[in-house]
Amino acid sequence: MRLSGDWGAKAPAVLSASEQERASRYLSDVHRRAYILTRMHVRAILGQYLDVAANEISFGAGRHGKPYLHRDEGDHPVRFNLSHSGDLALLAVSREREVGVDLERWRENVAFGELATRFFSSSEHSALHQLTHDTDALLEAFYTVWARKEAYIKATGDGITRGLSTFDVSHDTHGTPLFVRDRRDPSATTRWTMMTLSVAPGYSAALVVAAPIGAVTLIDAVEP
């Protein structure tokens, strides 16, 4: 979903009091509008899955902050995950299966080597180091790895505290497997499916869903 337009007049009727209060704390009009539009889109889309009004949806958060829906007790409970970067937001919705998604806008003025050394596994850092002669390839590979790792820890609900270096993903945008190994959970690669999403030029996006995965449909959301 593209975070453009201005539907702020609708916000008080849709957003919760806590969401409106959080929006008021943004000092930047751009960031405030992006937050409001994101929350309105999320509520509108999830409301269609739950067959309820957008303003009736209530959210909770797990031990490491992963959001969930209150009182979704249907035969096929809805799971969702949200990511936003730049002027885009990405919402993943599934029935019954836990899901994680991440979206990263490419930024060139980033210390790729320093960040890879600090956060990535040794094999990931080594693979990226081999691309230092090709700036464009390094840029895409770095954000591909970052998106895949973030999507995985969001799907599992472990959060960033578990450490991004404890599992390995591929930097390759074309080859397989995308998810190589989890040293804390040897069976993880059979229980989780990782996918690359083509969202927009200059962005990397990844989806992780509890296996087995069914059909995946990518939809560009319109005005909520």
Short mmCIF file of C-alpha atoms in Angstrom, two decimals:
data_model
loop_
_atom_site.label_atom_id
_atom_site.label_comp_id
_atom_site.label_asym_id
_atom_site.label_seq_id
_atom_site.Cartn_x
_atom_site.Cartn_y
_atom_site.Cartn_z
CA MET A 1 0.00 0.00 0.00
CA ARG A 2 1.33 3.43 -0.92
CA LEU A 3 1.23 5.96 1.91
CA SER A 4 0.01 8.89 -0.14
CA GLY A 5 -3.15 10.93 -0.04
CA ASP A 6 -4.75 12.50 2.99
CA TRP A 7 -7.71 10.87 4.68
CA GLY A 8 -7.07 12.42 8.07
CA ALA A 9 -10.67 13.57 8.41
CA LYS A 10 -11.74 9.93 8.61
CA ALA A 11 -9.17 9.01 11.25
CA PRO A 12 -11.13 9.90 14.42
CA ALA A 13 -13.96 7.58 13.35
CA VAL A 14 -11.62 4.68 12.59
CA LEU A 15 -8.54 4.77 14.82
CA SER A 16 -8.53 3.88 18.49
CA ALA A 17 -7.83 6.50 21.15
CA SER A 18 -4.33 5.09 21.68
CA GLU A 19 -3.60 5.22 17.95
CA GLN A 20 -4.76 8.82 17.75
CA GLU A 21 -2.66 9.71 20.77
CA ARG A 22 0.41 8.08 19.22
CA ALA A 23 -0.19 9.91 15.94
CA SER A 24 -0.29 13.22 17.83
CA ARG A 25 3.24 12.59 19.16
CA TYR A 26 4.84 12.62 15.70
CA LEU A 27 6.67 15.89 15.15
CA SER A 28 6.83 15.40 11.38
CA ASP A 29 3.63 15.85 9.37
CA VAL A 30 4.95 13.31 6.86
CA HIS A 31 5.52 10.65 9.52
CA ARG A 32 2.21 11.42 11.22
CA ARG A 33 0.28 11.05 7.96
CA ALA A 34 2.13 7.82 7.10
CA TYR A 35 1.25 6.34 10.49
CA ILE A 36 -2.42 7.35 10.22
CA LEU A 37 -2.76 6.01 6.68
CA THR A 38 -1.05 2.77 7.60
CA ARG A 39 -3.34 2.15 10.57
CA MET A 40 -6.42 3.00 8.52
CA HIS A 41 -5.39 0.60 5.77
CA VAL A 42 -4.66 -2.17 8.27
CA ARG A 43 -8.02 -1.76 9.97
CA ALA A 44 -9.90 -1.60 6.66
CA ILE A 45 -8.25 -4.76 5.30
CA LEU A 46 -8.51 -6.80 8.50
CA GLY A 47 -12.12 -5.68 8.91
CA GLN A 48 -12.92 -7.35 5.60
CA TYR A 49 -11.36 -10.62 6.76
CA LEU A 50 -13.21 -10.50 10.07
CA ASP A 51 -16.44 -9.09 8.63
CA VAL A 52 -16.50 -6.29 11.19
CA ALA A 53 -16.24 -2.51 11.01
CA ALA A 54 -12.70 -1.16 10.94
CA ASN A 55 -13.15 0.73 14.21
CA GLU A 56 -14.31 -2.41 16.03
CA ILE A 57 -10.97 -4.19 15.68
CA SER A 58 -8.90 -4.57 18.84
CA PHE A 59 -5.21 -5.43 18.90
CA GLY A 60 -2.94 -7.06 21.43
CA ALA A 61 0.80 -7.71 21.52
CA GLY A 62 2.80 -10.85 22.31
CA ARG A 63 5.74 -11.16 24.70
CA HIS A 64 8.16 -9.71 22.16
CA GLY A 65 5.74 -7.19 20.72
CA LYS A 66 4.23 -9.13 17.82
CA PRO A 67 0.68 -7.81 17.30
CA TYR A 68 -2.36 -10.05 17.18
CA LEU A 69 -6.13 -9.67 16.96
CA HIS A 70 -8.30 -9.85 20.06
CA ARG A 71 -11.37 -12.06 19.97
CA ASP A 72 -10.72 -13.75 16.63
CA GLU A 73 -12.25 -17.11 17.48
CA GLY A 74 -13.47 -18.22 14.06
CA ASP A 75 -12.83 -21.59 12.47
CA HIS A 76 -9.87 -20.10 10.60
CA PRO A 77 -8.38 -17.37 12.80
CA VAL A 78 -6.63 -14.51 11.04
CA ARG A 79 -2.92 -13.89 11.50
CA PHE A 80 -1.23 -10.76 10.21
CA ASN A 81 2.03 -8.84 10.17
CA LEU A 82 2.92 -5.33 9.04
CA SER A 83 6.04 -3.57 7.78
CA HIS A 84 6.59 -0.12 6.36
CA SER A 85 9.55 1.70 4.86
CA GLY A 86 9.81 4.86 2.80
CA ASP A 87 6.43 5.68 1.34
CA LEU A 88 5.18 2.08 1.23
CA ALA A 89 3.62 -0.30 3.74
CA LEU A 90 3.21 -4.05 3.40
CA LEU A 91 0.57 -6.07 5.24
CA ALA A 92 0.61 -9.88 5.23
CA VAL A 93 -2.61 -11.70 6.19
CA SER A 94 -3.10 -15.45 6.53
CA ARG A 95 -5.61 -17.91 7.91
CA GLU A 96 -4.38 -19.94 10.88
CA ARG A 97 -0.67 -19.87 9.97
CA GLU A 98 1.75 -17.51 11.66
CA VAL A 99 3.23 -14.98 9.27
CA GLY A 100 6.01 -12.40 9.16
CA VAL A 101 6.78 -9.77 6.56
CA ASP A 102 9.45 -7.13 6.12
CA LEU A 103 9.93 -4.25 3.69
CA GLU A 104 13.17 -2.29 3.29
CA ARG A 105 13.78 0.76 1.12
CA TRP A 106 17.30 0.82 -0.28
CA ARG A 107 19.57 3.55 1.08
CA GLU A 108 23.01 3.94 -0.40
CA ASN A 109 24.62 5.97 2.39
CA VAL A 110 24.78 3.01 4.76
CA ALA A 111 27.85 1.30 6.23
CA PHE A 112 26.98 -2.12 4.83
CA GLY A 113 30.14 -3.85 6.02
CA GLU A 114 29.87 -2.49 9.55
CA LEU A 115 26.21 -3.44 9.89
CA ALA A 116 26.76 -6.91 8.41
CA THR A 117 29.61 -7.53 10.84
CA ARG A 118 27.49 -6.40 13.77
CA PHE A 119 24.19 -8.11 12.99
CA PHE A 120 24.57 -10.82 10.33
CA SER A 121 25.99 -14.33 10.60
CA SER A 122 29.58 -14.99 9.54
CA SER A 123 28.46 -16.77 6.35
CA GLU A 124 26.18 -13.87 5.39
CA HIS A 125 28.91 -11.34 6.09
CA SER A 126 31.37 -13.35 4.01
CA ALA A 127 28.95 -13.56 1.08
CA LEU A 128 28.34 -9.80 1.15
CA HIS A 129 32.07 -9.07 1.44
CA GLN A 130 32.57 -10.81 -1.90
CA LEU A 131 30.32 -8.19 -3.50
CA THR A 132 32.22 -5.12 -2.31
CA HIS A 133 33.55 -4.56 -5.85
CA ASP A 134 29.97 -4.24 -7.19
CA THR A 135 28.10 -1.44 -5.43
CA ASP A 136 24.72 -2.16 -7.02
CA ALA A 137 24.88 -5.89 -6.26
CA LEU A 138 25.97 -5.21 -2.67
CA LEU A 139 23.11 -2.77 -2.14
CA GLU A 140 20.46 -5.25 -3.27
CA ALA A 141 22.07 -8.21 -1.49
CA PHE A 142 22.34 -6.38 1.84
CA TYR A 143 18.67 -5.37 1.92
CA THR A 144 17.60 -8.79 0.65
CA VAL A 145 19.32 -10.41 3.63
CA TRP A 146 17.97 -7.81 6.05
CA ALA A 147 14.37 -8.22 4.87
CA ARG A 148 14.53 -12.02 5.04
CA LYS A 149 15.98 -12.02 8.53
CA GLU A 150 13.48 -9.49 9.86
CA ALA A 151 10.56 -11.38 8.31
CA TYR A 152 11.70 -14.60 9.98
CA ILE A 153 11.99 -13.24 13.52
CA LYS A 154 8.65 -11.48 13.08
CA ALA A 155 7.00 -14.72 11.95
CA THR A 156 8.35 -16.71 14.89
CA GLY A 157 7.49 -13.93 17.31
CA ASP A 158 10.97 -14.08 18.85
CA GLY A 159 11.81 -10.47 18.14
CA ILE A 160 15.18 -8.85 17.58
CA THR A 161 16.41 -9.91 21.03
CA ARG A 162 17.07 -13.47 19.83
CA GLY A 163 19.88 -12.15 17.61
CA LEU A 164 20.01 -11.96 13.83
CA SER A 165 23.30 -13.87 13.69
CA THR A 166 21.82 -17.13 15.01
CA PHE A 167 20.38 -18.16 11.64
CA ASP A 168 21.40 -17.91 7.98
CA VAL A 169 19.55 -16.74 4.90
CA SER A 170 20.72 -16.45 1.31
CA HIS A 171 21.53 -13.11 -0.29
CA ASP A 172 20.67 -14.49 -3.73
CA THR A 173 17.47 -13.06 -5.21
CA HIS A 174 17.11 -15.90 -7.73
CA GLY A 175 18.48 -19.10 -6.22
CA THR A 176 17.23 -21.42 -3.50
CA PRO A 177 17.01 -22.10 -0.65
CA LEU A 178 16.28 -18.65 0.73
CA PHE A 179 16.26 -19.89 4.33
CA VAL A 180 19.45 -21.84 4.92
CA ARG A 181 19.52 -22.82 8.61
CA ASP A 182 18.59 -21.87 12.16
CA ARG A 183 21.30 -23.00 14.56
CA ARG A 184 18.89 -22.86 17.51
CA ASP A 185 16.19 -24.84 15.72
CA PRO A 186 17.45 -27.50 13.25
CA SER A 187 13.92 -28.27 12.00
CA ALA A 188 13.02 -24.65 11.27
CA THR A 189 13.66 -24.86 7.53
CA THR A 190 11.00 -27.55 7.21
CA ARG A 191 8.46 -25.68 9.33
CA TRP A 192 8.81 -22.24 7.78
CA THR A 193 8.56 -21.12 4.15
CA MET A 194 10.41 -17.99 3.04
CA MET A 195 9.53 -16.04 -0.10
CA THR A 196 10.80 -12.95 -1.89
CA LEU A 197 8.16 -10.36 -2.78
CA SER A 198 8.57 -7.97 -5.71
CA VAL A 199 6.99 -4.79 -4.39
CA ALA A 200 8.60 -1.80 -6.11
CA PRO A 201 11.95 -0.71 -7.57
CA GLY A 202 14.40 0.23 -4.85
CA TYR A 203 12.78 -1.98 -2.21
CA SER A 204 13.42 -5.46 -0.83
CA ALA A 205 10.60 -7.45 0.74
CA ALA A 206 10.29 -10.92 2.22
CA LEU A 207 7.47 -13.10 3.52
CA VAL A 208 7.77 -15.98 5.99
CA VAL A 209 4.82 -18.28 6.69
CA ALA A 210 4.42 -21.43 8.74
CA ALA A 211 4.66 -24.33 6.25
CA PRO A 212 3.04 -25.60 4.16
CA ILE A 213 2.21 -22.44 2.26
CA GLY A 214 -0.71 -22.07 -0.11
CA ALA A 215 -1.30 -19.51 -2.83
CA VAL A 216 0.12 -16.03 -2.24
CA THR A 217 -1.65 -13.04 -3.77
CA LEU A 218 -0.08 -9.59 -3.79
CA ILE A 219 -2.66 -6.79 -3.88
CA ASP A 220 -2.12 -3.05 -4.11
CA ALA A 221 -4.45 -1.53 -1.54
CA VAL A 222 -6.60 1.46 -2.43
CA GLU A 223 -8.14 4.17 -0.27
CA PRO A 224 -9.44 2.69 3.01
#
